[in-house]
Every structure is written in structure tokens, then in C-alpha cells.
């Protein structure tokens, strides 16, 4: 049996929206330690994972692991008219039921309660166990404010189209984003924040080796994830899937795992 | 001859917009007592009626009844760029003309005047005489703030799609709205406002018999009508068309008459 | 070689957007005196010209005239995510390059620089030399606030559709805009501002002869140009292309040259 409660709907709604924009279905896997969402694109180039640890919930009861396939896009659409300050309760019975119920209640006015019952779906592919590599395995790690990364993605998107690819190149003290469109080329150059400037949210680059990798812009441009977190951490290596991580709270994060594209494709 | 004047365009514009969203054409029927708009959907499941009594106008002259078929959707589109505080004058000559003129003038700056001349149209079906049944004929009557009803309709819409049906069930002290979508089921439960709470706009339920009826969400979700009125009154009976009434002023109201759908359809 | 700098991106961005809405490509012609943009519609009914004199730039270097065909719509789309207070630098080398580079930099944070490289395009038709006729050659000249002209165009658009034509008729003390749609006719009547009123932005009419000309609404309705200038000057004659001029600063203006349509078309 699963019974979770979040006193503020915002986080869960934003996460579902952020993921529902890109993926139509997702695995919701609950365990004693937390709730995990996993979604993959059809070509299996991108895998997105959201971790909400048990401590992030106001009430967390999960006596046995439960894996639910759900229509993520339908959930995102359904939740869009609920209030951000509603209390959410998530309930599922492992044994006999094939639905999960999300209950939205206003904290003030208990006179109106919305019960969303979602049917479980069969989703191709099992949820993956994703190994967490230590930072030292990556050739370069870039940390920058989401408020800086999001407009960069928007510029690259405006320049190109849905199928645009972006080359991210990291050098000792800078990172470059390059995109080719029908009209020409856009290069956005970002320098590492100088220590003398000391802003609250610096751009930091740790480079062991120069690296230059190509990605689908579509999955990079997760503007909704950017609103959930102040900082994005981009871990790059030519030998591992790249990770774009948004830490939401100490207990939660969204990670986009992306296989770099080959130039030749 | 017909000559009407409204010192504030807002009401008339909002009404035309509210109806123009759902119906492409309407009958405008003027009589000595007021102006009535009537629009029907093609399957004749829904009839919408707006009553603006003569007293609601700043000037009202109608020496003989006049029935004009007009392109409602075209009017809604045309009026959208006019100012809400313009003065509207409506003029038509019964005998020889086949157009009605809506004049929009700024109350301050008389230097610019817009004359909208609309051609009369032939509309299938004559305007209906709609009997007004006493409240006692209905099995249940629900009164709730528009500000509560509108988000309920929006949630039901977000959960389903354009063809979604909604089952409204009234019990002694509560009303339920249930909608089935591709992903599952949504139930919104509303309890009657407790008298101890005494809010300005309570939810009130008068139930003589339990009733459960099915409607097309499309016509229920009249968010623009909701902005015209603080309260909606829903009168339900399995033997009469349901009425969703928005009282605008003491002298005006919008009524949606809806035939409940049969479960089997 | 061409090297221009504008300390505030707003003007250039707005101009590109205003033109990119209507025309997909444009000639950018630079000379010692300034930068000129020219775009034509396919049927050659409308020509739009933007003049930015050298003095309008913070830095202006152009040793030889250069004519560049550019994808205007692509530029408008690409620039939409840049900041309005960025510093723009425009650079092109006449001799060997076939691209122009627009560099956007934040005035505060030099850590991020965007380089937009646009390829030159071959555009049908050479840039035209447009003679400037004296005001006395026109039958009528109407000056009105953009804030008055823009809503007039919007009303005419809402009434009609993309292919709507508008008849502008100037009489001694008034100007009329008439548009026919599927539902009827809209006439907007504007009187010359009376001198006793003395508003800051009057509507002024200089009429030598009554004139009544027909135009494509599509090109008249340049709402983005209206935001660049407080006033529009409409110069009309049955013998010359009409001119809709928006003066931006003392040194810059946008002019729409439009051939009146024949009633018979």
C-alpha cells in the first residue's frame, strides 16, 4: 500500500508538467526511500529521472515497492487547473487495484475535494537501475545558474527548430553552445565567473579534459525544470551519458541523462 | 424601429463573446419589454437565452417587435477590439433595411466613431417561446458562486476533451461532478456550505429527490458567462431541460437550457 | 568593411520584428550616411523601407557601400530571446565573407556573449532608389497618433480577415476607414482634432483634394511599427504610391510605400 501527502501541490505539479511536456508516459516507482519517476524518449537517447525522497513528503507510507505506468501527459493536463497551494494525497493499493488516486484539497476550504483516479498503463521497457558515477569519471563539469542556462536554451531554440542539435564545448575557463540553423550559426560563449566578482550564483567549470559533445536541443531545453532549481549541473564525458541535474531540495532532484549524438547521424 | 443605447459596452460585449464562443448564429428578438438573444446548437441539445430587459438600457425605443438573425461569432470577433467603456447604440429599421448598426463611441473623445453594420441572416428554426417553470418543478436546485463553478468546469475540461460528458449528482448536502477521460476518472465533490461558516457566497442545495444527470461539458463550461455573474443556479430534473442560470443584474440574465444526455448515447 | 554598434538593442530588435512579421527577406544596404532596410511583398504592391542614419549609431564605420540579402523572418525569430538592453555590434567584411555577425552582449555581465552569424541570401530584385516627393505633391496628408491609428487597424482586422481591403477617404476635416467583411461593413470615422481641445497628439488633416483609395489591410496594420513611433503620417494621392511614415527619432524612420488597389481587382 502507498499513501503519500504533500502539503504544497506546487512541487509535484511542476515536476509532472516539466516531464509531461517531453514524455507522454512515465514509470512511477515507489520504495521505502522515496518516489522515483522515470521517462524515456522513444529513441532511448534521453532518460529523465526525478527523485523525491521520503523526507520530502509530509506523510510517507510505502510498505512494499510499487511500480506504476502512468499517462504523464494526461496527468500534466489534468493537474493544470488545480491550485498550487492545494494539499495532495497519493494513494494506491498494490494488491487488487489498477488505479492510483491523487486527491487535491484546499487547505482552507474543505468543502471541495477533487479525486483524480488514473488507470495504470503498460509501458514498454522496465524501469532502469541507473548507476551514479562519481564526479571524477567525467571529463568536465559545468555548474551555472538556471536563470542563465534557460535563456541560453531559449536563444538556441529560437535560432533553430525542434530538431536542432547543440554542440557543447568546454575549455579551461569557458563553455560554448553552438547551434546551426537554416539561416546561419549561433554561438553563445560563457566565461567562468571570476572570483573577484563573487556573485551569489556563479558559473563554475571543472575541466579535466577538453570535451565537445552534440545533443538534441529538444531535451536540453527543460525550461520548467529550470524553474524548480536555482542551479543546473552539467556533467560531460565522451564515454558516459551526460547528466543535466537540477537539485530541487536537499531531498529531491531531476536528472536528464542524455546520450551525446554522433556527428555523423 | 429599434433604437437602444447602453452607456457601458462591457455587458453587451461580454454577452456576445460568451455566446459567440459556442454558437455561430443567434436570433436577436426585440420587444417592448426587452432584447432577447437565442442560440441553439445543431443537435438541439442546448439552447441559450439572454434576456436584457428594457430597463437595463439607458435608452430603449422599440415600437414593434423585430426578429433579426445575426452572425454571432462574427460580431464577437468584430467587437473584441472596441473599448469596454464605449457607448453603444443599436439601430435597426424594420420596414426597409436588412442591416442593424452598432455604433461605438468613446464617452470622452467624440472624435472617433465606429459604425458596425451587420447584415441580417436567415437562421434555421424560429425563436422558441420558452416556458418558465417554477422552482418546485425541479428535483434539485444548486446555487454556487461562479468563482467556484468556473474552476470546477475547467478541471473537468482539462481532464477530458471537447466531447467529455459530465454526470452531475445531487444528494442531500452535496453535489458531485464526475467525468471519465482516456486516462481515468475525475470526481469533484462539493459540500453544501455550513451555516456556521457564513461566507458571502455560499453553496446552497435544495434537494427534493436525489438526481443524477449527464451533460455535454462543452456547453456547461461557459467561463465567460461566469464573469458576468457572481452566482450560478443549476436547476435539475429528469423530466425537464436543466437550466444553468447566470443572473447579471436584476433586469438581465443568461440561461443555458440543456437536455440531459442518455447514458446509452 | 562594416562595423556598427548600438548601445541599446531595443530599436533594432523592434524594427526587425516589425518587418519580419510581414516580409521573409530584406536587403540591408549600408552606405556612409546610414543603414537602410528594404523589403517588398511578392506582388510588389508594398515596399517597406527603414532608414537608420549613421548618427543613430554609437559607432558607425562603413568604408564602402555593402548590400546584404538577409532572412528577415529568421532574424526576427532568432533575436526574440535576446535582452532589450544588450549592446549590439554588427560586423561584415565585404571582400571575402558571405556572412554578417550580430553580437549581443549584456552591458553589465560580460561573461556571456551571443554571436549570430547570418548567411547572405540571393533576393529577387535589386534594392530600389525611392524618390522622396514633397508634401505638396500629395492630395491629402493625415497625421495622427499611433496610439489612435493602431486600434483603428485592429478593429478593421477583427472585422475582416487576412485579405481584407480598406478604403481610406479624406474629406476637409475628417478621414474615414471603411472595410467590408462577410458579415457586413465597418466604417470608422475620425474627425480632425479641434484646436480648442489642444491635446498633446492631435489628428491633423491637410486636404488639397478629396481622395479615396483602397489598400490591403495586411500591410497597413503594422502594430509593431506603431510602438516605435508616437505618430503616423499618411500621405495620399491617386497618382503616387501612398506613404505611411513612422518617424522613430530625428535620424530614423520606417516608411511603408503602398500602391493603392484598383476597385476592380
CSV table of N, CA and C in Angstrom, one decimal, chain A residues 108-176:
chain,number,residue,atom,x,y,z
A,108,UNK,N,-7.8,25.7,3.1
A,108,UNK,CA,-8.8,26.5,3.8
A,108,UNK,C,-10.2,25.9,3.7
A,109,UNK,N,-10.6,25.7,2.5
A,109,UNK,CA,-12.0,25.4,2.2
A,109,UNK,C,-12.1,23.9,1.9
A,110,UNK,N,-12.5,23.1,3.0
A,110,UNK,CA,-12.6,21.7,2.8
A,110,UNK,C,-13.9,21.3,2.1
A,111,UNK,N,-14.6,22.3,1.6
A,111,UNK,CA,-15.9,21.9,1.0
A,111,UNK,C,-15.8,21.4,-0.4
A,112,UNK,N,-14.6,21.5,-1.0
A,112,UNK,CA,-14.5,21.0,-2.3
A,112,UNK,C,-13.2,20.1,-2.4
A,113,UNK,N,-13.4,18.9,-2.9
A,113,UNK,CA,-12.3,17.9,-3.0
A,113,UNK,C,-12.3,17.3,-4.4
A,114,UNK,N,-11.2,17.3,-5.0
A,114,UNK,CA,-11.1,16.7,-6.4
A,114,UNK,C,-10.3,15.3,-6.3
A,115,UNK,N,-10.9,14.3,-6.8
A,115,UNK,CA,-10.3,13.0,-6.8
A,115,UNK,C,-10.0,12.6,-8.2
A,116,UNK,N,-8.7,12.6,-8.5
A,116,UNK,CA,-8.2,12.1,-9.9
A,116,UNK,C,-7.8,10.7,-9.8
A,117,UNK,N,-8.6,9.8,-10.5
A,117,UNK,CA,-8.2,8.4,-10.5
A,117,UNK,C,-7.5,8.1,-11.8
A,118,UNK,N,-6.3,7.7,-11.8
A,118,UNK,CA,-5.6,7.4,-13.1
A,118,UNK,C,-5.4,5.9,-13.2
A,119,UNK,N,-5.7,5.3,-14.4
A,119,UNK,CA,-5.5,3.9,-14.6
A,119,UNK,C,-4.1,3.6,-14.9
A,120,UNK,N,-3.6,2.5,-14.4
A,120,UNK,CA,-2.2,2.1,-14.7
A,120,UNK,C,-2.1,1.7,-16.2
A,121,UNK,N,-1.0,2.0,-16.8
A,121,UNK,CA,-0.7,1.6,-18.2
A,121,UNK,C,0.4,0.7,-18.3
A,122,UNK,N,0.4,-0.1,-19.4
A,122,UNK,CA,1.6,-0.9,-19.7
A,122,UNK,C,2.5,-0.1,-20.5
A,123,UNK,N,3.7,0.1,-20.0
A,123,UNK,CA,4.7,1.0,-20.7
A,123,UNK,C,5.9,0.1,-21.1
A,124,UNK,N,6.3,0.3,-22.4
A,124,UNK,CA,7.4,-0.6,-22.9
A,124,UNK,C,8.7,-0.3,-22.1
A,125,UNK,N,9.4,-1.4,-21.8
A,125,UNK,CA,10.6,-1.2,-21.2
A,125,UNK,C,10.5,-1.2,-19.7
A,126,UNK,N,11.3,-1.8,-19.0
A,126,UNK,CA,11.2,-1.8,-17.5
A,126,UNK,C,12.0,-0.6,-17.0
A,127,UNK,N,11.7,-0.2,-15.8
A,127,UNK,CA,12.5,0.9,-15.2
A,127,UNK,C,13.9,0.5,-15.0
A,128,UNK,N,14.8,1.4,-15.3
A,128,UNK,CA,16.2,1.0,-15.2
A,128,UNK,C,16.9,1.3,-13.9
A,129,UNK,N,17.9,0.6,-13.5
A,129,UNK,CA,18.7,0.9,-12.4
A,129,UNK,C,19.8,1.8,-13.0
A,130,UNK,N,19.9,3.0,-12.6
A,130,UNK,CA,20.9,3.9,-13.1
A,130,UNK,C,22.0,4.1,-12.1
A,131,UNK,N,23.2,3.7,-12.6
A,131,UNK,CA,24.4,3.8,-11.7
A,131,UNK,C,24.7,5.3,-11.5
A,132,UNK,N,25.1,5.7,-10.3
A,132,UNK,CA,25.6,7.1,-10.1
A,132,UNK,C,27.1,7.1,-10.2
A,133,UNK,N,27.7,7.7,-11.2
A,133,UNK,CA,29.1,7.8,-11.4
A,133,UNK,C,29.7,8.9,-10.5
A,134,UNK,N,30.9,8.7,-9.9
A,134,UNK,CA,31.5,9.8,-9.2
A,134,UNK,C,31.9,11.0,-10.2
A,135,UNK,N,31.9,12.2,-9.6
A,135,UNK,CA,32.3,13.3,-10.5
A,135,UNK,C,33.6,13.1,-11.2
A,136,UNK,N,34.5,12.4,-10.6
A,136,UNK,CA,35.9,12.2,-11.2
A,136,UNK,C,35.8,11.4,-12.5
A,137,UNK,N,34.7,10.7,-12.7
A,137,UNK,CA,34.7,10.0,-14.0
A,137,UNK,C,34.3,10.9,-15.2
A,138,UNK,N,33.9,12.1,-15.0
A,138,UNK,CA,33.5,13.0,-16.1
A,138,UNK,C,34.7,13.8,-16.5
A,139,UNK,N,34.7,14.1,-17.8
A,139,UNK,CA,35.8,15.0,-18.3
A,139,UNK,C,35.7,16.4,-17.9
A,140,UNK,N,34.4,16.8,-17.8
A,140,UNK,CA,34.2,18.2,-17.4
A,140,UNK,C,32.8,18.4,-16.7
A,141,UNK,N,32.8,19.3,-15.8
A,141,UNK,CA,31.5,19.5,-15.1
A,141,UNK,C,31.3,21.1,-15.1
A,142,UNK,N,30.1,21.5,-15.5
A,142,UNK,CA,29.8,22.9,-15.6
A,142,UNK,C,28.6,23.1,-14.6
A,143,UNK,N,28.7,24.1,-13.7
A,143,UNK,CA,27.7,24.5,-12.9
A,143,UNK,C,27.3,25.9,-13.2
A,144,UNK,N,26.0,26.1,-13.5
A,144,UNK,CA,25.6,27.5,-13.8
A,144,UNK,C,24.2,27.7,-13.3
A,145,UNK,N,23.9,29.0,-13.0
A,145,UNK,CA,22.5,29.3,-12.5
A,145,UNK,C,21.5,28.9,-13.6
A,146,UNK,N,20.4,28.4,-13.2
A,146,UNK,CA,19.3,28.0,-14.1
A,146,UNK,C,18.8,29.3,-14.9
A,147,UNK,N,18.9,30.4,-14.2
A,147,UNK,CA,18.4,31.7,-14.7
A,147,UNK,C,19.4,32.1,-15.9
A,148,UNK,N,20.5,31.5,-16.0
A,148,UNK,CA,21.4,31.8,-17.1
A,148,UNK,C,21.3,30.7,-18.2
A,149,UNK,N,21.1,29.5,-17.7
A,149,UNK,CA,21.1,28.4,-18.7
A,149,UNK,C,19.8,28.4,-19.5
A,150,UNK,N,18.6,28.7,-18.8
A,150,UNK,CA,17.3,28.7,-19.5
A,150,UNK,C,17.3,29.7,-20.7
A,151,UNK,N,17.7,31.0,-20.5
A,151,UNK,CA,17.7,31.9,-21.7
A,151,UNK,C,18.7,31.4,-22.8
A,152,UNK,N,19.8,30.7,-22.4
A,152,UNK,CA,20.7,30.2,-23.4
A,152,UNK,C,19.9,29.2,-24.3
A,153,UNK,N,19.2,28.3,-23.6
A,153,UNK,CA,18.5,27.2,-24.3
A,153,UNK,C,17.4,27.9,-25.2
A,154,UNK,N,16.8,29.0,-24.7
A,154,UNK,CA,15.7,29.7,-25.4
A,154,UNK,C,16.3,30.3,-26.7
A,155,UNK,N,17.5,30.9,-26.5
A,155,UNK,CA,18.1,31.5,-27.7
A,155,UNK,C,18.4,30.5,-28.8
A,156,UNK,N,19.0,29.4,-28.3
A,156,UNK,CA,19.3,28.3,-29.2
A,156,UNK,C,18.1,27.8,-29.9
A,157,UNK,N,17.0,27.7,-29.2
A,157,UNK,CA,15.7,27.2,-29.8
A,157,UNK,C,15.2,28.2,-30.8
A,158,UNK,N,15.2,29.5,-30.4
A,158,UNK,CA,14.7,30.5,-31.4
A,158,UNK,C,15.5,30.5,-32.6
A,159,UNK,N,16.7,30.2,-32.5
A,159,UNK,CA,17.6,30.3,-33.7
A,159,UNK,C,17.3,29.0,-34.6
A,160,UNK,N,17.1,27.9,-34.0
A,160,UNK,CA,16.9,26.7,-34.8
A,160,UNK,C,15.4,26.3,-34.8
A,161,UNK,N,15.2,25.0,-34.8
A,161,UNK,CA,13.9,24.5,-34.8
A,161,UNK,C,13.8,23.2,-33.9
A,162,UNK,N,12.8,22.5,-33.9
A,162,UNK,CA,12.6,21.4,-33.0
A,162,UNK,C,13.7,20.3,-33.1
A,163,UNK,N,14.3,20.2,-34.3
A,163,UNK,CA,15.3,19.1,-34.5
A,163,UNK,C,16.7,19.6,-34.3
A,164,UNK,N,16.8,20.9,-33.9
A,164,UNK,CA,18.2,21.4,-33.8
A,164,UNK,C,19.1,20.6,-32.8
A,165,UNK,N,20.3,20.5,-33.2
A,165,UNK,CA,21.3,19.9,-32.3
A,165,UNK,C,22.2,21.0,-31.8
A,166,UNK,N,22.8,20.8,-30.6
A,166,UNK,CA,23.6,21.8,-30.0
A,166,UNK,C,25.0,21.1,-29.7
A,167,UNK,N,26.0,21.8,-30.0
A,167,UNK,CA,27.4,21.3,-29.6
A,167,UNK,C,27.8,22.1,-28.3
A,168,UNK,N,28.0,21.3,-27.3
A,168,UNK,CA,28.6,22.0,-26.0
A,168,UNK,C,30.1,21.7,-26.0
A,169,UNK,N,30.8,22.7,-25.9
A,169,UNK,CA,32.3,22.5,-25.8
A,169,UNK,C,32.8,23.2,-24.6
A,170,UNK,N,33.6,22.4,-23.8
A,170,UNK,CA,34.1,23.0,-22.6
A,170,UNK,C,35.6,23.1,-22.7
A,171,UNK,N,36.1,24.3,-22.4
A,171,UNK,CA,37.5,24.6,-22.4
A,171,UNK,C,37.9,25.0,-20.9
A,172,UNK,N,39.1,25.4,-20.7
A,172,UNK,CA,39.6,25.6,-19.3
A,172,UNK,C,38.7,26.5,-18.5
A,173,UNK,N,38.4,27.6,-19.1
A,173,UNK,CA,37.6,28.6,-18.3
A,173,UNK,C,36.3,29.1,-19.0
A,174,UNK,N,35.9,28.3,-20.0
A,174,UNK,CA,34.7,28.8,-20.7
A,174,UNK,C,33.9,27.6,-21.3
A,175,UNK,N,32.6,27.8,-21.5
A,175,UNK,CA,31.8,26.8,-22.2
A,175,UNK,C,31.1,27.5,-23.4
A,176,UNK,N,31.1,26.8,-24.5
A,176,UNK,CA,30.4,27.3,-25.7
A,176,UNK,C,29.2,26.5,-26.1
